[in-house]
Amino acid sequence: MPEFTPRKLDCPVCRHGFESRLVTGFRIGEKEADFCPRYLDGNPLPEFLHVCPQCGFVGFEADFKAWDDAGRVERVRTLLNGFHWQQGQALLGAERFRRAALIGIYAGKRSAEVADLYLQATWCSRMEGEPDEEQKNARRKAVKYFELALAAEEFSTDDLPVVHYLVGELCRRLGEVKKALKYFARLDELDHVEPWLLEWRDRQKALLKE
Ligand SMILES: [Zn+2]
């Protein structure tokens, strides 16, 4: 099992204070081609997101601080009302990440952060054995927000090779062959692409030709 430490959090939307727990230890084996980690003793990802039992707000520890932007609080509250939250309701990992992504959009998070939340939703969806369609929906949204983040130049130059590989792989998994090839090909034009990434790219690209 992953290791945890208790932590008191205050909800930025409804101000409710509650006890949650922080993940303080876990072990990773290798990673899958879309960077989904293979955890050796249980998936800690859901626990990185905390859920306010009072209003259903979902976020990382860093999201649980007072927001001074009243408009943002109001936008997120309106979104949460639409979820028809029941006090103390439990959420599995994939659903936590999907909600956190949506909340992130309403709260004005950068597209790169939203993309990452949708990506992790696909990983949890797979580990939790949800129907394929759920994984695909989250994957499509991850691609959309990665593309918005690329267009907005949110990534550092150092991160561009990994991001292009990843978007290529997500498109491959969605059956979008042309788009996958386009992103994989970009690795030949970028600087400082690490050899392991080119190996992964070649391996995943070869799957497209079968
Ligand atoms: Zn709350």
PDB file of C-alpha atoms in Angstrom, residues 19-161:
ATOM      1  CA  GLU A  19      -9.267  15.889   7.376  1.00  0.00           C
ATOM      2  CA  SER A  20      -7.672  14.335   4.286  1.00  0.00           C
ATOM      3  CA  ARG A  21      -4.393  12.498   3.769  1.00  0.00           C
ATOM      4  CA  LEU A  22      -1.311  13.164   1.691  1.00  0.00           C
ATOM      5  CA  VAL A  23       0.508  10.460  -0.237  1.00  0.00           C
ATOM      6  CA  THR A  24       3.998  10.298   1.226  1.00  0.00           C
ATOM      7  CA  GLY A  25       5.333   7.097  -0.291  1.00  0.00           C
ATOM      8  CA  PHE A  26       4.779   4.733  -3.231  1.00  0.00           C
ATOM      9  CA  ARG A  27       6.824   2.553  -5.559  1.00  0.00           C
ATOM     10  CA  ILE A  28       6.814   2.605  -9.366  1.00  0.00           C
ATOM     11  CA  GLY A  29       7.974  -0.188 -11.658  1.00  0.00           C
ATOM     12  CA  GLU A  30       8.145   0.656 -15.344  1.00  0.00           C
ATOM     13  CA  LYS A  31       5.901   2.967 -17.351  1.00  0.00           C
ATOM     14  CA  GLU A  32       3.547   2.162 -20.187  1.00  0.00           C
ATOM     15  CA  ALA A  33       3.892   3.827 -23.598  1.00  0.00           C
ATOM     16  CA  ASP A  34       1.527   6.650 -22.553  1.00  0.00           C
ATOM     17  CA  PHE A  35       3.615   7.135 -19.373  1.00  0.00           C
ATOM     18  CA  CYS A  36       1.041   5.434 -17.157  1.00  0.00           C
ATOM     19  CA  PRO A  37       3.100   4.204 -14.197  1.00  0.00           C
ATOM     20  CA  ARG A  38       2.892   0.571 -13.124  1.00  0.00           C
ATOM     21  CA  TYR A  39       2.648   0.944  -9.368  1.00  0.00           C
ATOM     22  CA  LEU A  40       4.141  -1.913  -7.384  1.00  0.00           C
ATOM     23  CA  ASP A  41       1.863  -1.656  -4.365  1.00  0.00           C
ATOM     24  CA  GLY A  42      -1.367   0.013  -5.354  1.00  0.00           C
ATOM     25  CA  ASN A  43      -2.330   3.075  -7.377  1.00  0.00           C
ATOM     26  CA  PRO A  44      -1.800   6.228  -5.282  1.00  0.00           C
ATOM     27  CA  LEU A  45      -3.056   8.634  -8.001  1.00  0.00           C
ATOM     28  CA  PRO A  46      -6.621   9.083  -6.686  1.00  0.00           C
ATOM     29  CA  GLU A  47      -5.230  10.130  -3.300  1.00  0.00           C
ATOM     30  CA  PHE A  48      -3.256  12.986  -4.835  1.00  0.00           C
ATOM     31  CA  LEU A  49      -6.644  14.625  -5.347  1.00  0.00           C
ATOM     32  CA  HIS A  50      -8.640  15.628  -2.290  1.00  0.00           C
ATOM     33  CA  VAL A  51     -12.427  15.818  -2.298  1.00  0.00           C
ATOM     34  CA  CYS A  52     -14.331  18.299  -0.118  1.00  0.00           C
ATOM     35  CA  PRO A  53     -17.030  16.138   1.554  1.00  0.00           C
ATOM     36  CA  GLN A  54     -19.284  19.184   1.869  1.00  0.00           C
ATOM     37  CA  CYS A  55     -19.489  20.510  -1.716  1.00  0.00           C
ATOM     38  CA  GLY A  56     -17.584  18.027  -3.898  1.00  0.00           C
ATOM     39  CA  PHE A  57     -14.711  20.335  -4.846  1.00  0.00           C
ATOM     40  CA  VAL A  58     -11.769  18.238  -6.094  1.00  0.00           C
ATOM     41  CA  GLY A  59      -8.170  19.417  -6.268  1.00  0.00           C
ATOM     42  CA  PHE A  60      -4.543  18.898  -5.367  1.00  0.00           C
ATOM     43  CA  GLU A  61      -3.283  20.007  -1.957  1.00  0.00           C
ATOM     44  CA  ALA A  62      -2.081  23.276  -3.531  1.00  0.00           C
ATOM     45  CA  ASP A  63      -5.631  24.045  -4.726  1.00  0.00           C
ATOM     46  CA  PHE A  64      -6.893  24.073  -1.124  1.00  0.00           C
ATOM     47  CA  LYS A  65      -5.941  27.595  -0.187  1.00  0.00           C
ATOM     48  CA  ALA A  66      -8.118  30.678   0.077  1.00  0.00           C
ATOM     49  CA  TRP A  67      -8.921  32.138  -3.360  1.00  0.00           C
ATOM     50  CA  ASP A  68      -9.054  35.923  -3.429  1.00  0.00           C
ATOM     51  CA  ASP A  69     -10.878  35.939  -6.771  1.00  0.00           C
ATOM     52  CA  ALA A  70     -14.596  35.951  -5.874  1.00  0.00           C
ATOM     53  CA  GLY A  71     -15.560  35.465  -9.530  1.00  0.00           C
ATOM     54  CA  ARG A  72     -13.547  32.279  -9.692  1.00  0.00           C
ATOM     55  CA  VAL A  73     -15.195  30.921  -6.516  1.00  0.00           C
ATOM     56  CA  GLU A  74     -18.617  31.693  -7.993  1.00  0.00           C
ATOM     57  CA  ARG A  75     -17.841  30.041 -11.352  1.00  0.00           C
ATOM     58  CA  VAL A  76     -16.612  26.856  -9.673  1.00  0.00           C
ATOM     59  CA  ARG A  77     -19.577  26.830  -7.254  1.00  0.00           C
ATOM     60  CA  THR A  78     -21.976  27.010 -10.206  1.00  0.00           C
ATOM     61  CA  LEU A  79     -20.171  24.078 -11.847  1.00  0.00           C
ATOM     62  CA  LEU A  80     -20.264  22.028  -8.623  1.00  0.00           C
ATOM     63  CA  ASN A  81     -24.011  22.673  -8.252  1.00  0.00           C
ATOM     64  CA  GLY A  82     -24.443  20.909 -11.589  1.00  0.00           C
ATOM     65  CA  PHE A  83     -22.833  17.746 -10.166  1.00  0.00           C
ATOM     66  CA  HIS A  84     -25.639  17.400  -7.569  1.00  0.00           C
ATOM     67  CA  TRP A  85     -23.156  16.446  -4.880  1.00  0.00           C
ATOM     68  CA  GLN A  86     -24.345  14.307  -1.983  1.00  0.00           C
ATOM     69  CA  GLN A  87     -22.493  14.952   1.266  1.00  0.00           C
ATOM     70  CA  GLY A  88     -19.696  12.472   1.882  1.00  0.00           C
ATOM     71  CA  GLN A  89     -20.109  10.821  -1.540  1.00  0.00           C
ATOM     72  CA  ALA A  90     -17.106   8.674  -2.576  1.00  0.00           C
ATOM     73  CA  LEU A  91     -15.367   9.169  -5.937  1.00  0.00           C
ATOM     74  CA  LEU A  92     -13.025   6.701  -7.625  1.00  0.00           C
ATOM     75  CA  GLY A  93      -9.805   7.917  -9.226  1.00  0.00           C
ATOM     76  CA  ALA A  94     -10.909   8.408 -12.839  1.00  0.00           C
ATOM     77  CA  GLU A  95     -13.942  10.433 -11.773  1.00  0.00           C
ATOM     78  CA  ARG A  96     -11.793  12.535  -9.418  1.00  0.00           C
ATOM     79  CA  PHE A  97      -9.442  13.437 -12.269  1.00  0.00           C
ATOM     80  CA  ARG A  98     -12.272  14.182 -14.716  1.00  0.00           C
ATOM     81  CA  ARG A  99     -13.944  16.477 -12.186  1.00  0.00           C
ATOM     82  CA  ALA A 100     -10.636  18.104 -11.248  1.00  0.00           C
ATOM     83  CA  ALA A 101     -10.007  18.790 -14.955  1.00  0.00           C
ATOM     84  CA  LEU A 102     -13.417  20.405 -15.398  1.00  0.00           C
ATOM     85  CA  ILE A 103     -12.995  22.403 -12.189  1.00  0.00           C
ATOM     86  CA  GLY A 104      -9.537  23.413 -13.455  1.00  0.00           C
ATOM     87  CA  ILE A 105     -11.088  24.795 -16.651  1.00  0.00           C
ATOM     88  CA  TYR A 106     -13.622  26.852 -14.651  1.00  0.00           C
ATOM     89  CA  ALA A 107     -10.941  27.964 -12.196  1.00  0.00           C
ATOM     90  CA  GLY A 108      -8.724  29.207 -15.029  1.00  0.00           C
ATOM     91  CA  LYS A 109      -5.916  26.650 -14.824  1.00  0.00           C
ATOM     92  CA  ARG A 110      -3.465  26.545 -17.711  1.00  0.00           C
ATOM     93  CA  SER A 111      -4.307  24.146 -20.563  1.00  0.00           C
ATOM     94  CA  ALA A 112      -1.184  22.078 -19.775  1.00  0.00           C
ATOM     95  CA  GLU A 113      -2.493  21.416 -16.262  1.00  0.00           C
ATOM     96  CA  VAL A 114      -5.944  20.490 -17.569  1.00  0.00           C
ATOM     97  CA  ALA A 115      -4.361  18.162 -20.164  1.00  0.00           C
ATOM     98  CA  ASP A 116      -2.364  16.440 -17.455  1.00  0.00           C
ATOM     99  CA  LEU A 117      -5.501  15.904 -15.353  1.00  0.00           C
ATOM    100  CA  TYR A 118      -7.309  14.319 -18.310  1.00  0.00           C
ATOM    101  CA  LEU A 119      -4.255  12.162 -19.041  1.00  0.00           C
ATOM    102  CA  GLN A 120      -4.250  10.862 -15.471  1.00  0.00           C
ATOM    103  CA  ALA A 121      -8.007  10.270 -15.762  1.00  0.00           C
ATOM    104  CA  THR A 122      -7.248   7.870 -18.654  1.00  0.00           C
ATOM    105  CA  TRP A 123      -4.678   6.021 -16.539  1.00  0.00           C
ATOM    106  CA  CYS A 124      -7.060   5.650 -13.576  1.00  0.00           C
ATOM    107  CA  SER A 125      -9.885   4.672 -15.925  1.00  0.00           C
ATOM    108  CA  ARG A 126      -7.715   1.834 -17.251  1.00  0.00           C
ATOM    109  CA  MET A 127      -6.570   0.716 -13.798  1.00  0.00           C
ATOM    110  CA  GLU A 128     -10.141   0.840 -12.496  1.00  0.00           C
ATOM    111  CA  GLY A 129     -11.465  -1.186 -15.427  1.00  0.00           C
ATOM    112  CA  GLU A 130     -13.979   1.388 -16.708  1.00  0.00           C
ATOM    113  CA  PRO A 131     -15.550   0.871 -20.165  1.00  0.00           C
ATOM    114  CA  ASP A 132     -13.134   1.839 -22.995  1.00  0.00           C
ATOM    115  CA  GLU A 133     -15.347   4.733 -24.044  1.00  0.00           C
ATOM    116  CA  GLU A 134     -14.634   6.574 -20.770  1.00  0.00           C
ATOM    117  CA  GLN A 135     -10.906   6.284 -21.371  1.00  0.00           C
ATOM    118  CA  LYS A 136     -11.268   7.473 -24.955  1.00  0.00           C
ATOM    119  CA  ASN A 137     -13.328  10.505 -23.984  1.00  0.00           C
ATOM    120  CA  ALA A 138     -10.724  11.595 -21.449  1.00  0.00           C
ATOM    121  CA  ARG A 139      -7.932  10.881 -23.953  1.00  0.00           C
ATOM    122  CA  ARG A 140      -9.603  13.070 -26.601  1.00  0.00           C
ATOM    123  CA  LYS A 141      -9.825  15.879 -24.055  1.00  0.00           C
ATOM    124  CA  ALA A 142      -6.189  15.369 -23.040  1.00  0.00           C
ATOM    125  CA  VAL A 143      -5.149  15.751 -26.700  1.00  0.00           C
ATOM    126  CA  LYS A 144      -7.336  18.847 -27.092  1.00  0.00           C
ATOM    127  CA  TYR A 145      -5.788  20.565 -24.056  1.00  0.00           C
ATOM    128  CA  PHE A 146      -2.235  19.490 -24.912  1.00  0.00           C
ATOM    129  CA  GLU A 147      -2.778  21.089 -28.341  1.00  0.00           C
ATOM    130  CA  LEU A 148      -4.133  24.282 -26.752  1.00  0.00           C
ATOM    131  CA  ALA A 149      -1.130  24.322 -24.407  1.00  0.00           C
ATOM    132  CA  LEU A 150       1.269  23.869 -27.325  1.00  0.00           C
ATOM    133  CA  ALA A 151      -0.438  26.684 -29.240  1.00  0.00           C
ATOM    134  CA  ALA A 152      -0.175  28.928 -26.167  1.00  0.00           C
ATOM    135  CA  GLU A 153       3.513  27.988 -25.776  1.00  0.00           C
ATOM    136  CA  GLU A 154       2.980  26.819 -22.208  1.00  0.00           C
ATOM    137  CA  PHE A 155       5.757  24.217 -22.314  1.00  0.00           C
ATOM    138  CA  SER A 156       9.455  24.838 -21.893  1.00  0.00           C
ATOM    139  CA  THR A 157      11.714  23.922 -24.824  1.00  0.00           C
ATOM    140  CA  ASP A 158      13.052  21.014 -22.775  1.00  0.00           C
ATOM    141  CA  ASP A 159       9.573  19.515 -22.425  1.00  0.00           C
ATOM    142  CA  LEU A 160       8.579  19.765 -26.099  1.00  0.00           C
ATOM    143  CA  PRO A 161       9.996  16.401 -27.238  1.00  0.00           C
TER     144      PRO A 161
END
